[in-house]
Amino acid sequence: MAVFDSTWSPSSWRDREALQQPEWPDGEAVDRVRDRLHALPPLVFAGEARQVRAALAEVAAGRAFLLQAGDCAESFHDFERLTDTGAAYSAVAIRERLQILLQMAAVLTYGAALPVLKIGRIAGQFVKPRSSDVERTPDGEIPVFRGHMIHDDLPTARARIPDPERMLEGYHLSASTLNLVRGFTKGGFADLTQVHSWNQDFVATSPQGKRYEVLASEIERALAFMAACGIDLAATPQLHQVDVWTSHEGLLLDYEEGLTRRDSLTGDWYDCSAHMLWIGDRTRAADGAHVEFFSGVHNPIGCKLGPGADPDEVVELCERLNAERAPGRLTMIVRLGADRVAEALPPLLRAVARAEQPVVWVCDPMHGNGFTTAGGRKTRHFDAIMAEIEGFFDACRAEGAWPGGVHLEYTGENVTECLGGSEELAEEQLDDRYETLCDPRLNGRQSLDLAFRVAELMRR
Ligand code: PEP
Ligand code: CO
């Protein structure tokens, strides 16, 4: 089947099987919300989505590296509370998340000696696919939590009734988040000298400080060298303004359809809810509703590949989503697990290479390495996360593919959700500050540990 065939429309996904959608109690209320979404301004512009596609084409060519990272599930509650000092919690949390992202990116840029494309899981990551439809509580089974754009997380049957008005709230919160991201990244917060000094603070206080110091002091010397050459670090736009683009899983198709617009310049359709969208591992059936929907919009698209992905199926997905073989259009985000990546990734790389598909290969080392502790906490170990990234690099290098990037779940805050890292977070500590709505995230310091390790890997 041709990809951009004439039968495609923003609603043609409705003729296909749509997995992981809420059971809205009132269909007409959903239609009304979608009409209202249609009448609201786009969150991102088609021209920006094209810029991200072009940047991803550079990654596909091995001339750049992708850092895609953010929350597992953003929370409406972040916008309803204050910090201890009376500041808006949302603003502080977004700033901290951005700060860590910029710090990671600076280290990776130096390690790779290449541009690092920064894409947040941010400003719209409000919907979650789930493995089970129900959740057990002391009062019995209730519908599982699917994200704040659908219902509340409170563990009661009543809280879990899907409410389409939440799509509008999700839109407005995404707009506020994006506004702050644009402000921070263009308004001096991203100044490289500043970002580097944050990294030096991290190195100075890290138990692995000695190890990281080598790289940090090289960056220091590189900055001093530029200054000595007469480059005014504070006045050079590339050194104090950056682009941080947005992405989320394009799971809730009523919402995505509501934000899909025809670009007046090119006449092409774009999903203007985010710059990049990805299709989850559970909803990537080639003949399913999600692949149908995303085959027709011109944003850069990601697709998660779990251990169940088979080479022929992956090639078929490439055909469905990128029949034109345009570099930058399609990113495959593999999440196979540390123990499976060496065996399972090469056949996928080979099949896609044989099909001459210009795919960006990215490693999500989070979703294949989860386990539950005896105490009942969902967690991931830093060592397994690093081991999957190393396995990904090895497999790509052996097959002549470019290891194009990493896709992470992290938060800027000092949460205790993932084990290990330089500070060797232990199982007994998980209860200290376990706050995630869904999957366990790297905390700020674990994220920086990871960036330094990946930078080391890239220089090898
Ligand atoms: C996710 O990225 O949060 C997620 C659910 O991933 P996957 O589709 O790979 O399971
Ligand atoms: Co997740």
mmCIF file of N, CA and C in Angstrom, residues 27-119:
data_model
loop_
_atom_site.group_PDB
_atom_site.id
_atom_site.type_symbol
_atom_site.label_atom_id
_atom_site.label_comp_id
_atom_site.label_asym_id
_atom_site.label_seq_id
_atom_site.Cartn_x
_atom_site.Cartn_y
_atom_site.Cartn_z
ATOM 1 N N GLY A 27 -19.182 9.750 23.537
ATOM 2 C CA GLY A 27 -18.518 10.005 22.252
ATOM 3 C C GLY A 27 -18.742 11.416 21.735
ATOM 4 N N GLU A 28 -19.933 11.956 21.972
ATOM 5 C CA GLU A 28 -20.207 13.319 21.462
ATOM 6 C C GLU A 28 -19.359 14.355 22.182
ATOM 7 N N ALA A 29 -19.109 14.124 23.453
ATOM 8 C CA ALA A 29 -18.253 15.059 24.200
ATOM 9 C C ALA A 29 -16.840 15.042 23.616
ATOM 10 N N VAL A 30 -16.390 13.878 23.170
ATOM 11 C CA VAL A 30 -15.061 13.772 22.552
ATOM 12 C C VAL A 30 -15.042 14.563 21.240
ATOM 13 N N ASP A 31 -16.104 14.426 20.453
ATOM 14 C CA ASP A 31 -16.169 15.179 19.179
ATOM 15 C C ASP A 31 -16.124 16.681 19.433
ATOM 16 N N ARG A 32 -16.820 17.118 20.471
ATOM 17 C CA ARG A 32 -16.825 18.562 20.779
ATOM 18 C C ARG A 32 -15.425 19.036 21.172
ATOM 19 N N VAL A 33 -14.730 18.229 21.978
ATOM 20 C CA VAL A 33 -13.366 18.612 22.377
ATOM 21 C C VAL A 33 -12.460 18.657 21.147
ATOM 22 N N ARG A 34 -12.608 17.686 20.265
ATOM 23 C CA ARG A 34 -11.753 17.674 19.068
ATOM 24 C C ARG A 34 -12.004 18.926 18.222
ATOM 25 N N ASP A 35 -13.272 19.314 18.109
ATOM 26 C CA ASP A 35 -13.578 20.545 17.359
ATOM 27 C C ASP A 35 -12.918 21.749 18.013
ATOM 28 N N ARG A 36 -12.914 21.759 19.325
ATOM 29 C CA ARG A 36 -12.278 22.900 20.011
ATOM 30 C C ARG A 36 -10.769 22.879 19.813
ATOM 31 N N LEU A 37 -10.182 21.699 19.850
ATOM 32 C CA LEU A 37 -8.732 21.607 19.593
ATOM 33 C C LEU A 37 -8.400 22.126 18.197
ATOM 34 N N HIS A 38 -9.266 21.801 17.256
ATOM 35 C CA HIS A 38 -9.066 22.270 15.875
ATOM 36 C C HIS A 38 -9.011 23.788 15.790
ATOM 37 N N ALA A 39 -9.764 24.441 16.674
ATOM 38 C CA ALA A 39 -9.873 25.893 16.610
ATOM 39 C C ALA A 39 -8.765 26.608 17.385
ATOM 40 N N LEU A 40 -7.933 25.837 18.092
ATOM 41 C CA LEU A 40 -6.858 26.444 18.887
ATOM 42 C C LEU A 40 -5.577 26.573 18.060
ATOM 43 N N PRO A 41 -4.692 27.504 18.423
ATOM 44 C CA PRO A 41 -3.448 27.655 17.659
ATOM 45 C C PRO A 41 -2.591 26.391 17.743
ATOM 46 N N PRO A 42 -1.806 26.128 16.709
ATOM 47 C CA PRO A 42 -0.889 24.978 16.765
ATOM 48 C C PRO A 42 0.138 25.198 17.859
ATOM 49 N N LEU A 43 0.596 24.116 18.487
ATOM 50 C CA LEU A 43 1.648 24.257 19.505
ATOM 51 C C LEU A 43 3.016 24.426 18.851
ATOM 52 N N VAL A 44 3.213 23.789 17.726
ATOM 53 C CA VAL A 44 4.479 23.940 16.993
ATOM 54 C C VAL A 44 4.144 24.224 15.536
ATOM 55 N N PHE A 45 5.122 24.706 14.803
ATOM 56 C CA PHE A 45 4.895 25.067 13.410
ATOM 57 C C PHE A 45 5.483 24.025 12.477
ATOM 58 N N ALA A 46 4.855 23.897 11.327
ATOM 59 C CA ALA A 46 5.325 22.926 10.337
ATOM 60 C C ALA A 46 6.789 23.185 9.979
ATOM 61 N N GLY A 47 7.150 24.450 9.862
ATOM 62 C CA GLY A 47 8.533 24.785 9.494
ATOM 63 C C GLY A 47 9.532 24.286 10.542
ATOM 64 N N GLU A 48 9.114 24.308 11.810
ATOM 65 C CA GLU A 48 9.991 23.792 12.873
ATOM 66 C C GLU A 48 10.118 22.269 12.752
ATOM 67 N N ALA A 49 9.013 21.609 12.474
ATOM 68 C CA ALA A 49 9.060 20.147 12.318
ATOM 69 C C ALA A 49 9.998 19.792 11.158
ATOM 70 N N ARG A 50 9.978 20.623 10.112
ATOM 71 C CA ARG A 50 10.897 20.377 8.986
ATOM 72 C C ARG A 50 12.351 20.580 9.409
ATOM 73 N N GLN A 51 12.585 21.572 10.274
ATOM 74 C CA GLN A 51 13.955 21.790 10.780
ATOM 75 C C GLN A 51 14.444 20.566 11.551
ATOM 76 N N VAL A 52 13.544 19.995 12.368
ATOM 77 C CA VAL A 52 13.937 18.820 13.153
ATOM 78 C C VAL A 52 14.192 17.633 12.219
ATOM 79 N N ARG A 53 13.367 17.506 11.185
ATOM 80 C CA ARG A 53 13.597 16.440 10.196
ATOM 81 C C ARG A 53 14.965 16.592 9.553
ATOM 82 N N ALA A 54 15.301 17.832 9.222
ATOM 83 C CA ALA A 54 16.607 18.071 8.587
ATOM 84 C C ALA A 54 17.737 17.738 9.563
ATOM 85 N N ALA A 55 17.543 18.087 10.838
ATOM 86 C CA ALA A 55 18.574 17.781 11.837
ATOM 87 C C ALA A 55 18.695 16.261 12.015
ATOM 88 N N LEU A 56 17.567 15.564 11.961
ATOM 89 C CA LEU A 56 17.605 14.102 12.082
ATOM 90 C C LEU A 56 18.242 13.467 10.848
ATOM 91 N N ALA A 57 18.112 14.111 9.712
ATOM 92 C CA ALA A 57 18.788 13.602 8.510
ATOM 93 C C ALA A 57 20.300 13.659 8.714
ATOM 94 N N GLU A 58 20.775 14.666 9.438
ATOM 95 C CA GLU A 58 22.199 14.749 9.772
ATOM 96 C C GLU A 58 22.589 13.587 10.685
ATOM 97 N N VAL A 59 21.694 13.259 11.631
ATOM 98 C CA VAL A 59 21.967 12.101 12.491
ATOM 99 C C VAL A 59 22.021 10.832 11.635
ATOM 100 N N ALA A 60 21.056 10.697 10.726
ATOM 101 C CA ALA A 60 21.022 9.492 9.867
ATOM 102 C C ALA A 60 22.330 9.352 9.098
ATOM 103 N N ALA A 61 22.938 10.480 8.754
ATOM 104 C CA ALA A 61 24.177 10.453 7.970
ATOM 105 C C ALA A 61 25.417 10.287 8.852
ATOM 106 N N GLY A 62 25.212 10.180 10.177
ATOM 107 C CA GLY A 62 26.360 9.996 11.071
ATOM 108 C C GLY A 62 27.090 11.284 11.392
ATOM 109 N N ARG A 63 26.418 12.406 11.156
ATOM 110 C CA ARG A 63 27.077 13.695 11.408
ATOM 111 C C ARG A 63 26.513 14.425 12.619
ATOM 112 N N ALA A 64 25.652 13.767 13.377
ATOM 113 C CA ALA A 64 25.101 14.366 14.599
ATOM 114 C C ALA A 64 24.596 13.237 15.491
ATOM 115 N N PHE A 65 24.274 13.586 16.739
ATOM 116 C CA PHE A 65 23.836 12.594 17.729
ATOM 117 C C PHE A 65 22.553 13.120 18.371
ATOM 118 N N LEU A 66 21.607 12.234 18.624
ATOM 119 C CA LEU A 66 20.329 12.646 19.212
ATOM 120 C C LEU A 66 20.283 12.352 20.713
ATOM 121 N N LEU A 67 19.912 13.361 21.472
ATOM 122 C CA LEU A 67 19.600 13.157 22.893
ATOM 123 C C LEU A 67 18.114 13.440 23.046
ATOM 124 N N GLN A 68 17.336 12.385 23.215
ATOM 125 C CA GLN A 68 15.890 12.532 23.409
ATOM 126 C C GLN A 68 15.595 12.071 24.829
ATOM 127 N N ALA A 69 15.061 12.968 25.646
ATOM 128 C CA ALA A 69 14.942 12.609 27.057
ATOM 129 C C ALA A 69 13.891 13.443 27.762
ATOM 130 N N GLY A 70 13.316 12.843 28.779
ATOM 131 C CA GLY A 70 12.338 13.566 29.577
ATOM 132 C C GLY A 70 11.576 12.620 30.471
ATOM 133 N N ASP A 71 10.459 13.091 30.937
ATOM 134 C CA ASP A 71 9.673 12.323 31.890
ATOM 135 C C ASP A 71 9.050 11.102 31.238
ATOM 136 N N CYS A 72 8.786 10.081 32.068
ATOM 137 C CA CYS A 72 7.990 8.963 31.550
ATOM 138 C C CYS A 72 6.590 9.478 31.281
ATOM 139 N N ALA A 73 5.991 10.104 32.297
ATOM 140 C CA ALA A 73 4.667 10.709 32.160
ATOM 141 C C ALA A 73 4.702 12.070 32.827
ATOM 142 N N GLU A 74 4.415 13.115 32.088
ATOM 143 C CA GLU A 74 4.272 14.420 32.730
ATOM 144 C C GLU A 74 2.994 14.414 33.574
ATOM 145 N N SER A 75 2.980 15.310 34.565
ATOM 146 C CA SER A 75 1.879 15.284 35.522
ATOM 147 C C SER A 75 1.147 16.622 35.571
ATOM 148 N N PHE A 76 -0.182 16.567 35.545
ATOM 149 C CA PHE A 76 -0.964 17.797 35.755
ATOM 150 C C PHE A 76 -0.695 18.360 37.161
ATOM 151 N N HIS A 77 -0.393 17.468 38.119
ATOM 152 C CA HIS A 77 -0.204 17.928 39.506
ATOM 153 C C HIS A 77 0.986 18.883 39.638
ATOM 154 N N ASP A 78 1.966 18.746 38.729
ATOM 155 C CA ASP A 78 3.118 19.657 38.791
ATOM 156 C C ASP A 78 2.667 21.112 38.653
ATOM 157 N N PHE A 79 1.501 21.307 38.052
ATOM 158 C CA PHE A 79 1.005 22.662 37.787
ATOM 159 C C PHE A 79 0.016 23.119 38.860
ATOM 160 N N GLU A 80 -0.096 22.321 39.923
ATOM 161 C CA GLU A 80 -1.110 22.624 40.942
ATOM 162 C C GLU A 80 -0.484 22.884 42.308
ATOM 163 N N ARG A 81 0.871 22.895 42.367
ATOM 164 C CA ARG A 81 1.487 23.017 43.680
ATOM 165 C C ARG A 81 2.620 24.043 43.695
ATOM 166 N N LEU A 82 3.030 24.370 44.913
ATOM 167 C CA LEU A 82 4.138 25.303 45.115
ATOM 168 C C LEU A 82 5.322 24.550 45.708
ATOM 169 N N THR A 83 6.510 25.106 45.543
ATOM 170 C CA THR A 83 7.682 24.551 46.226
ATOM 171 C C THR A 83 7.667 25.037 47.679
ATOM 172 N N ASP A 84 8.586 24.518 48.472
ATOM 173 C CA ASP A 84 8.675 24.926 49.877
ATOM 174 C C ASP A 84 8.866 26.432 50.018
ATOM 175 N N THR A 85 9.487 27.041 49.011
ATOM 176 C CA THR A 85 9.741 28.482 49.099
ATOM 177 C C THR A 85 8.645 29.308 48.432
ATOM 178 N N GLY A 86 7.572 28.637 48.016
ATOM 179 C CA GLY A 86 6.432 29.378 47.486
ATOM 180 C C GLY A 86 6.491 29.667 45.995
ATOM 181 N N ALA A 87 7.447 29.068 45.284
ATOM 182 C CA ALA A 87 7.513 29.250 43.826
ATOM 183 C C ALA A 87 6.591 28.242 43.143
ATOM 184 N N ALA A 88 6.243 28.527 41.887
ATOM 185 C CA ALA A 88 5.436 27.572 41.113
ATOM 186 C C ALA A 88 6.276 26.317 40.881
ATOM 187 N N TYR A 89 5.804 25.210 41.379
ATOM 188 C CA TYR A 89 6.561 23.958 41.261
ATOM 189 C C TYR A 89 6.854 23.629 39.799
ATOM 190 N N SER A 90 5.853 23.875 38.933
ATOM 191 C CA SER A 90 6.003 23.546 37.509
ATOM 192 C C SER A 90 7.222 24.246 36.912
ATOM 193 N N ALA A 91 7.347 25.535 37.202
ATOM 194 C CA ALA A 91 8.438 26.305 36.603
ATOM 195 C C ALA A 91 9.790 25.782 37.074
ATOM 196 N N VAL A 92 9.869 25.459 38.368
ATOM 197 C CA VAL A 92 11.128 24.960 38.911
ATOM 198 C C VAL A 92 11.453 23.590 38.309
ATOM 199 N N ALA A 93 10.446 22.736 38.231
ATOM 200 C CA ALA A 93 10.687 21.383 37.708
ATOM 201 C C ALA A 93 11.108 21.441 36.234
ATOM 202 N N ILE A 94 10.491 22.310 35.465
ATOM 203 C CA ILE A 94 10.853 22.427 34.043
ATOM 204 C C ILE A 94 12.272 22.975 33.917
ATOM 205 N N ARG A 95 12.591 23.963 34.746
ATOM 206 C CA ARG A 95 13.934 24.538 34.687
ATOM 207 C C ARG A 95 14.994 23.499 35.048
ATOM 208 N N GLU A 96 14.726 22.730 36.094
ATOM 209 C CA GLU A 96 15.710 21.723 36.501
ATOM 210 C C GLU A 96 15.882 20.648 35.433
ATOM 211 N N ARG A 97 14.772 20.273 34.817
ATOM 212 C CA ARG A 97 14.836 19.264 33.763
ATOM 213 C C ARG A 97 15.667 19.785 32.589
ATOM 214 N N LEU A 98 15.430 21.049 32.236
ATOM 215 C CA LEU A 98 16.174 21.648 31.123
ATOM 216 C C LEU A 98 17.651 21.767 31.454
ATOM 217 N N GLN A 99 17.918 22.177 32.691
ATOM 218 C CA GLN A 99 19.312 22.340 33.102
ATOM 219 C C GLN A 99 20.082 21.029 32.910
ATOM 220 N N ILE A 100 19.493 19.930 33.390
ATOM 221 C CA ILE A 100 20.166 18.631 33.258
ATOM 222 C C ILE A 100 20.307 18.249 31.780
ATOM 223 N N LEU A 101 19.285 18.524 30.992
ATOM 224 C CA LEU A 101 19.349 18.196 29.560
ATOM 225 C C LEU A 101 20.504 18.949 28.894
ATOM 226 N N LEU A 102 20.644 20.232 29.231
ATOM 227 C CA LEU A 102 21.722 21.033 28.648
ATOM 228 C C LEU A 102 23.076 20.543 29.125
ATOM 229 N N GLN A 103 23.162 20.154 30.394
ATOM 230 C CA GLN A 103 24.421 19.629 30.925
ATOM 231 C C GLN A 103 24.797 18.327 30.208
ATOM 232 N N MET A 104 23.820 17.436 30.052
ATOM 233 C CA MET A 104 24.099 16.174 29.352
ATOM 234 C C MET A 104 24.551 16.461 27.928
ATOM 235 N N ALA A 105 23.840 17.392 27.278
ATOM 236 C CA ALA A 105 24.131 17.676 25.873
ATOM 237 C C ALA A 105 25.540 18.243 25.712
ATOM 238 N N ALA A 106 25.971 19.095 26.661
ATOM 239 C CA ALA A 106 27.305 19.697 26.548
ATOM 240 C C ALA A 106 28.372 18.601 26.615
ATOM 241 N N VAL A 107 28.191 17.675 27.552
ATOM 242 C CA VAL A 107 29.163 16.581 27.707
ATOM 243 C C VAL A 107 29.178 15.695 26.458
ATOM 244 N N LEU A 108 27.982 15.392 25.944
ATOM 245 C CA LEU A 108 27.901 14.526 24.762
ATOM 246 C C LEU A 108 28.466 15.214 23.520
ATOM 247 N N THR A 109 28.234 16.508 23.398
ATOM 248 C CA THR A 109 28.756 17.243 22.246
ATOM 249 C C THR A 109 30.270 17.134 22.223
ATOM 250 N N TYR A 110 30.862 17.287 23.400
ATOM 251 C CA TYR A 110 32.318 17.195 23.473
ATOM 252 C C TYR A 110 32.773 15.760 23.199
ATOM 253 N N GLY A 111 32.088 14.802 23.814
ATOM 254 C CA GLY A 111 32.465 13.392 23.639
ATOM 255 C C GLY A 111 32.369 12.954 22.190
ATOM 256 N N ALA A 112 31.301 13.366 21.521
ATOM 257 C CA ALA A 112 31.085 12.931 20.142
ATOM 258 C C ALA A 112 31.825 13.822 19.156
ATOM 259 N N ALA A 113 32.202 15.024 19.591
ATOM 260 C CA ALA A 113 32.723 16.053 18.688
ATOM 261 C C ALA A 113 31.770 16.247 17.515
ATOM 262 N N LEU A 114 30.493 16.255 17.845
ATOM 263 C CA LEU A 114 29.444 16.408 16.833
ATOM 264 C C LEU A 114 28.296 17.212 17.445
ATOM 265 N N PRO A 115 27.464 17.830 16.614
ATOM 266 C CA PRO A 115 26.279 18.501 17.150
ATOM 267 C C PRO A 115 25.354 17.492 17.832
ATOM 268 N N VAL A 116 24.765 17.893 18.946
ATOM 269 C CA VAL A 116 23.792 17.036 19.627
ATOM 270 C C VAL A 116 22.410 17.656 19.478
ATOM 271 N N LEU A 117 21.537 16.918 18.843
ATOM 272 C CA LEU A 117 20.159 17.358 18.650
ATOM 273 C C LEU A 117 19.388 17.046 19.930
ATOM 274 N N LYS A 118 18.742 18.073 20.501
ATOM 275 C CA LYS A 118 18.094 17.906 21.799
ATOM 276 C C LYS A 118 16.577 17.890 21.633
ATOM 277 N N ILE A 119 15.975 16.787 21.980
ATOM 278 C CA ILE A 119 14.519 16.681 21.891
ATOM 279 C C ILE A 119 13.997 16.216 23.249
#
